[in-house]
């Protein structure tokens, strides 16, 4: 029965290399854990601010919100009797509110079409540049007549 006795005092290069590798891996795991904790602490705030700024930049431009309570009587109008002033002022406010709503609708519609128009402009500008760089023959009907 031949058994090899192992002496713990002997230095084994393979075990030393393995132990060193384990220490390196443990250090890397510790660094990764610290980075993960840091990302967990800061990433939600960064994502929130980035997303809110992105959404704000893509939001269509609109008029400042005007409320009926904020709009007071105009300074240039002469004072009217109470009964006549109330009826006329109410009618003016409803007309003004309708105009503001119509203007807001038109502006939001125009703001929503801006990206489509920009894309079309980019496409056509590319086509124009392509035609300008080509050596194609331009029909004489499309050439400018020189005025002397």
XYZ file of N, CA and C in Angstrom:
444
model
N 0.829 -1.134 0.000
C 0.000 0.000 0.000
C 0.888 1.214 0.000
N 0.860 1.831 -1.111
C 1.733 2.983 -1.198
C 0.875 4.236 -1.196
N 1.023 4.976 -0.216
C 0.320 6.257 -0.107
C 1.342 7.347 -0.041
N 0.986 8.384 -0.698
C 1.911 9.500 -0.720
C 1.489 10.455 0.372
N 2.348 10.689 1.247
C 2.062 11.623 2.317
C 2.355 13.033 1.827
N 1.472 13.878 2.170
C 1.637 15.244 1.714
C 2.070 16.099 2.875
N 3.085 16.844 2.632
C 3.615 17.703 3.671
C 3.042 19.103 3.445
N 2.355 19.652 4.432
C 1.752 20.975 4.310
C 2.793 22.076 4.319
N 3.958 21.773 4.793
C 4.997 22.787 4.851
C 5.660 23.006 3.499
N 5.485 22.073 2.592
C 6.115 22.225 1.288
C 5.375 23.275 0.468
N 6.126 23.988 -0.318
C 5.566 25.043 -1.166
C 5.205 24.443 -2.509
N 3.936 24.571 -2.875
C 3.467 24.045 -4.148
C 3.166 25.230 -5.063
N 3.877 25.350 -6.186
C 3.669 26.512 -7.059
C 2.266 26.556 -7.669
N 1.672 25.422 -7.919
C 0.332 25.410 -8.503
C -0.701 25.930 -7.503
N -0.553 25.500 -6.257
C -1.493 25.968 -5.238
C -1.309 27.457 -4.979
N -0.085 27.918 -5.016
C 0.180 29.342 -4.804
C -0.429 30.160 -5.937
N -0.286 29.677 -7.170
C -0.861 30.386 -8.310
C -2.386 30.388 -8.224
N -2.956 29.263 -7.815
C -4.405 29.177 -7.683
C -4.901 30.112 -6.582
N -4.173 30.155 -5.467
C -4.559 31.043 -4.370
C -4.456 32.504 -4.799
N -3.414 32.821 -5.551
C -3.247 34.190 -6.043
C -4.374 34.549 -7.011
N -4.744 33.606 -7.855
C -5.842 33.824 -8.807
C -7.159 34.037 -8.064
N -7.373 33.253 -7.012
C -8.590 33.403 -6.210
C -8.625 34.783 -5.562
N -7.488 35.251 -5.056
C -7.427 36.578 -4.440
C -7.728 37.676 -5.467
N -7.187 37.517 -6.678
C -7.458 38.496 -7.734
C -8.945 38.521 -8.080
N -9.529 37.321 -8.211
C -10.946 37.243 -8.540
C -11.814 37.837 -7.434
N -11.442 37.589 -6.176
C -12.191 38.165 -5.060
C -12.106 39.689 -5.074
N -10.931 40.218 -5.402
C -10.773 41.677 -5.478
C -11.634 42.245 -6.609
N -11.657 41.561 -7.760
C -12.485 42.010 -8.877
C -13.971 41.969 -8.513
N -14.381 40.901 -7.820
C -15.776 40.787 -7.398
C -16.131 41.925 -6.444
N -15.215 42.245 -5.542
C -15.449 43.339 -4.599
C -15.588 44.675 -5.344
N -14.721 44.904 -6.330
C -14.806 46.139 -7.119
C -16.120 46.199 -7.901
N -16.518 45.069 -8.466
C -17.775 45.032 -9.210
C -18.959 45.296 -8.288
N -18.908 44.765 -7.073
C -19.984 44.998 -6.113
C -20.066 46.474 -5.739
N -18.911 47.123 -5.562
C -18.903 48.550 -5.240
C -19.467 49.371 -6.399
N -19.069 49.028 -7.625
C -19.593 49.741 -8.793
C -21.098 49.543 -8.915
N -21.554 48.324 -8.655
C -22.974 48.025 -8.735
C -23.762 48.846 -7.722
N -23.254 48.944 -6.509
C -23.917 49.761 -5.498
C -23.938 51.230 -5.913
N -22.842 51.698 -6.477
C -22.775 53.089 -6.931
C -23.785 53.334 -8.053
N -23.864 52.402 -9.016
C -24.812 52.548 -10.114
C -26.250 52.498 -9.610
N -26.514 51.615 -8.659
C -27.867 51.533 -8.115
C -28.259 52.823 -7.403
N -27.287 53.498 -6.835
C -27.580 54.741 -6.125
C -27.769 55.910 -7.089
N -26.986 55.969 -8.159
C -27.009 57.148 -9.030
C -27.807 56.962 -10.313
N -27.945 55.760 -10.792
C -28.576 55.533 -12.091
C -30.043 55.957 -12.157
N -30.872 55.685 -11.162
C -32.274 56.124 -11.271
C -32.412 57.637 -11.440
N -31.624 58.410 -10.702
C -31.688 59.866 -10.840
C -31.220 60.301 -12.221
N -30.154 59.684 -12.719
C -29.656 60.035 -14.047
C -30.683 59.690 -15.124
N -31.291 58.516 -15.007
C -32.303 58.123 -15.983
C -33.505 59.060 -15.929
N -33.912 59.429 -14.715
C -35.052 60.330 -14.564
C -34.769 61.678 -15.213
N -33.606 62.245 -14.941
C -33.283 63.560 -15.507
C -33.116 63.481 -17.023
N -32.483 62.421 -17.516
C -32.302 62.273 -18.958
C -33.643 62.099 -19.659
N -34.494 61.262 -19.106
C -35.795 61.022 -19.715
C -36.662 62.270 -19.684
N -36.655 62.988 -18.567
C -37.475 64.198 -18.490
C -36.982 65.263 -19.458
N -35.660 65.405 -19.606
C -35.158 66.398 -20.558
C -35.453 65.971 -21.994
N -35.388 64.678 -22.272
C -35.704 64.184 -23.609
C -37.172 64.420 -23.937
N -38.046 64.126 -22.982
C -39.467 64.348 -23.212
C -39.781 65.830 -23.338
N -39.104 66.657 -22.551
C -39.332 68.104 -22.636
C -38.886 68.642 -23.982
N -37.813 68.096 -24.530
C -37.341 68.583 -25.825
C -38.253 68.128 -26.958
N -38.956 67.029 -26.786
C -39.843 66.531 -27.830
C -41.270 67.035 -27.675
N -41.570 67.679 -26.561
C -42.909 68.189 -26.316
C -43.175 69.356 -27.263
N -44.352 69.400 -27.892
C -44.633 70.505 -28.809
C -44.738 71.824 -28.059
N -44.346 72.880 -28.738
C -44.385 74.200 -28.145
C -45.834 74.644 -28.060
N -46.233 75.178 -26.938
C -47.600 75.645 -26.784
C -47.593 77.002 -26.106
N -48.711 77.665 -26.197
C -48.835 78.957 -25.539
C -48.823 78.773 -24.034
N -48.475 79.836 -23.348
C -48.538 79.787 -21.891
C -49.998 79.592 -21.501
N -50.205 78.852 -20.456
C -51.571 78.559 -20.051
C -52.225 79.828 -19.498
N -53.294 80.201 -20.164
C -54.043 81.365 -19.725
C -55.330 80.880 -19.088
N -55.581 81.319 -17.897
C -56.829 80.949 -17.255
C -57.755 82.151 -17.258
N -59.017 81.878 -17.192
C -60.004 82.950 -17.224
C -59.870 83.816 -15.978
N -59.454 83.210 -14.864
C -59.312 83.981 -13.632
C -58.179 84.996 -13.735
N -57.120 84.667 -14.464
C -55.968 85.558 -14.573
C -56.239 86.727 -15.505
N -57.122 86.545 -16.488
C -57.366 87.629 -17.439
C -58.375 88.587 -16.836
N -57.932 89.774 -16.560
C -58.783 90.795 -15.962
C -59.302 91.731 -17.025
N -60.065 92.743 -16.628
C -60.561 93.698 -17.613
C -59.414 94.483 -18.216
N -59.541 94.794 -19.472
C -58.475 95.512 -20.164
C -58.432 96.952 -19.681
N -57.241 97.519 -19.657
C -57.059 98.866 -19.134
C -57.591 99.920 -20.084
N -57.643 99.655 -21.377
C -58.043 100.654 -22.361
C -59.540 100.777 -22.551
N -60.361 99.928 -21.945
C -61.802 99.991 -22.145
C -62.428 100.919 -21.119
N -63.395 101.709 -21.527
C -64.060 102.603 -20.573
C -64.983 101.811 -19.657
N -65.215 102.299 -18.455
C -66.112 101.594 -17.531
C -67.544 101.592 -18.065
N -68.261 100.468 -17.870
C -69.632 100.316 -18.345
C -70.555 100.121 -17.151
N -71.820 100.286 -17.387
C -72.764 99.974 -16.305
C -72.692 98.487 -15.970
N -73.035 98.147 -14.729
C -72.855 96.778 -14.221
C -73.593 95.726 -15.043
N -74.826 95.928 -15.387
C -75.593 94.913 -16.112
C -75.019 94.702 -17.509
N -74.732 95.794 -18.188
C -74.191 95.701 -19.548
C -72.767 95.151 -19.533
N -71.972 95.544 -18.537
C -70.580 95.103 -18.446
C -70.498 93.604 -18.220
N -71.347 93.051 -17.370
C -71.308 91.622 -17.084
C -71.627 90.790 -18.308
N -72.651 91.154 -19.050
C -73.046 90.390 -20.231
C -72.008 90.512 -21.336
N -71.530 91.726 -21.570
C -70.556 91.942 -22.632
C -69.225 91.307 -22.282
N -68.853 91.435 -21.016
C -67.568 90.865 -20.590
C -67.598 89.341 -20.689
N -68.706 88.722 -20.341
C -68.829 87.275 -20.458
C -68.741 86.825 -21.905
N -69.375 87.566 -22.800
C -69.328 87.245 -24.225
C -67.917 87.416 -24.769
N -67.243 88.489 -24.364
C -65.864 88.723 -24.807
C -64.938 87.611 -24.321
N -65.159 87.192 -23.090
C -64.304 86.119 -22.543
C -64.509 84.813 -23.294
N -65.752 84.479 -23.602
C -65.979 83.222 -24.323
C -65.377 83.287 -25.720
N -65.506 84.437 -26.373
C -64.905 84.586 -27.703
C -63.390 84.491 -27.594
N -62.838 85.129 -26.567
C -61.380 85.097 -26.371
C -60.899 83.680 -26.065
N -61.651 82.967 -25.227
C -61.282 81.590 -24.886
C -61.341 80.706 -26.129
N -62.363 80.894 -26.968
C -62.462 80.110 -28.204
C -61.294 80.396 -29.140
N -60.923 81.677 -29.245
C -59.788 82.038 -30.100
C -58.496 81.430 -29.579
N -58.324 81.459 -28.268
C -57.110 80.888 -27.670
C -57.065 79.386 -27.917
N -58.201 78.706 -27.746
C -58.233 77.261 -27.983
C -57.943 76.931 -29.445
N -58.500 77.714 -30.361
C -58.243 77.492 -31.781
C -56.773 77.714 -32.102
N -56.196 78.768 -31.536
C -54.780 79.047 -31.751
C -53.906 77.930 -31.191
N -54.251 77.430 -30.004
C -53.490 76.320 -29.411
C -53.566 75.075 -30.290
N -54.748 74.790 -30.823
C -54.897 73.621 -31.689
C -54.056 73.761 -32.948
N -54.075 74.946 -33.546
C -53.276 75.166 -34.754
C -51.790 75.050 -34.455
N -51.366 75.634 -33.338
C -49.942 75.582 -32.995
C -49.500 74.161 -32.695
N -50.317 73.403 -31.960
C -49.919 72.026 -31.661
C -49.896 71.188 -32.933
N -50.843 71.432 -33.847
C -50.825 70.720 -35.122
C -49.582 71.048 -35.927
N -49.223 72.330 -35.959
C -48.015 72.736 -36.678
C -46.769 72.164 -36.018
N -46.737 72.165 -34.692
C -45.563 71.646 -33.986
C -45.407 70.148 -34.211
N -46.513 69.442 -34.338
C -46.432 67.999 -34.562
C -45.961 67.663 -35.974
N -46.183 68.556 -36.926
C -45.755 68.273 -38.295
C -44.309 68.672 -38.554
N -43.676 69.362 -37.624
C -42.292 69.809 -37.824
C -41.338 68.641 -38.082
N -41.355 67.548 -37.311
C -40.425 66.450 -37.599
C -40.615 65.852 -38.990
N -41.855 65.749 -39.446
C -42.114 65.200 -40.776
C -41.533 66.123 -41.840
N -41.733 67.420 -41.662
C -41.216 68.389 -42.629
C -39.695 68.355 -42.647
N -39.080 68.252 -41.470
C -37.617 68.197 -41.409
C -37.074 66.968 -42.124
N -37.720 65.827 -41.948
C -37.273 64.614 -42.635
C -37.396 64.769 -44.146
N -38.503 65.336 -44.592
C -38.682 65.540 -46.034
C -37.633 66.500 -46.571
N -37.333 67.555 -45.804
C -36.312 68.506 -46.242
C -34.957 67.829 -46.367
N -34.617 66.967 -45.396
C -33.338 66.256 -45.460
C -33.268 65.380 -46.705
N -34.363 64.683 -47.006
C -34.388 63.812 -48.184
C -34.190 64.634 -49.452
N -34.923 65.724 -49.572
C -34.821 66.536 -50.784
C -33.484 67.250 -50.884
N -32.923 67.670 -49.750
C -31.597 68.294 -49.791
C -30.556 67.284 -50.259
N -30.693 66.039 -49.820
C -29.788 64.990 -50.288
C -29.917 64.768 -51.779
N -31.153 64.785 -52.271
C -31.359 64.613 -53.715
C -30.765 65.780 -54.493
N -30.926 66.993 -53.974
C -30.374 68.168 -54.654
C -28.859 68.096 -54.682
N -28.250 67.719 -53.550
C -26.792 67.589 -53.513
C -26.312 66.505 -54.468
N -27.063 65.425 -54.563
C -26.698 64.342 -55.480
C -26.763 64.817 -56.926
N -27.791 65.569 -57.246
C -27.906 66.095 -58.607
C -26.830 67.132 -58.892
N -26.493 67.946 -57.904
C -25.471 68.974 -58.105
C -24.103 68.345 -58.312
N -23.852 67.222 -57.657
C -22.547 66.584 -57.785
C -22.436 65.717 -59.038
N -23.559 65.371 -59.635
C -23.488 64.530 -60.836
C -23.155 65.391 -62.052
N -22.649 64.742 -63.077
C -22.264 65.437 -64.299
C -23.341 65.304 -65.371
N -24.585 65.217 -64.953
C -25.673 65.055 -65.908
C -25.903 66.324 -66.713
N -26.516 66.151 -67.857
C -26.809 67.270 -68.746
C -28.152 67.867 -68.332
N -28.167 69.182 -68.156
C -29.393 69.875 -67.782
C -30.057 70.375 -69.057
N -31.337 70.122 -69.164
C -32.084 70.552 -70.342
C -32.059 72.076 -70.424
N -31.935 72.619 -71.638
C -31.850 74.079 -71.788
C -33.068 74.829 -71.252
N -34.206 74.188 -71.187
C -35.401 74.859 -70.677
C -35.264 75.195 -69.196
N -34.417 74.447 -68.494
C -34.255 74.667 -67.065
C -33.067 75.561 -66.726
N -32.370 76.020 -67.727
C -31.245 76.919 -67.485
C -31.749 78.347 -67.438
N -31.084 79.166 -66.660
C -31.465 80.571 -66.563
C -31.014 81.318 -67.813
N -31.861 82.219 -68.215
C -31.476 83.083 -69.326
C -30.695 84.249 -68.744
N -29.591 84.508 -69.320
C -28.744 85.591 -68.821
C -29.213 86.913 -69.412
N -29.468 87.839 -68.521
C -29.893 89.167 -68.943
C -28.679 90.063 -68.918
N -28.430 90.724 -70.033
C -27.251 91.580 -70.131
C -27.628 93.028 -70.041
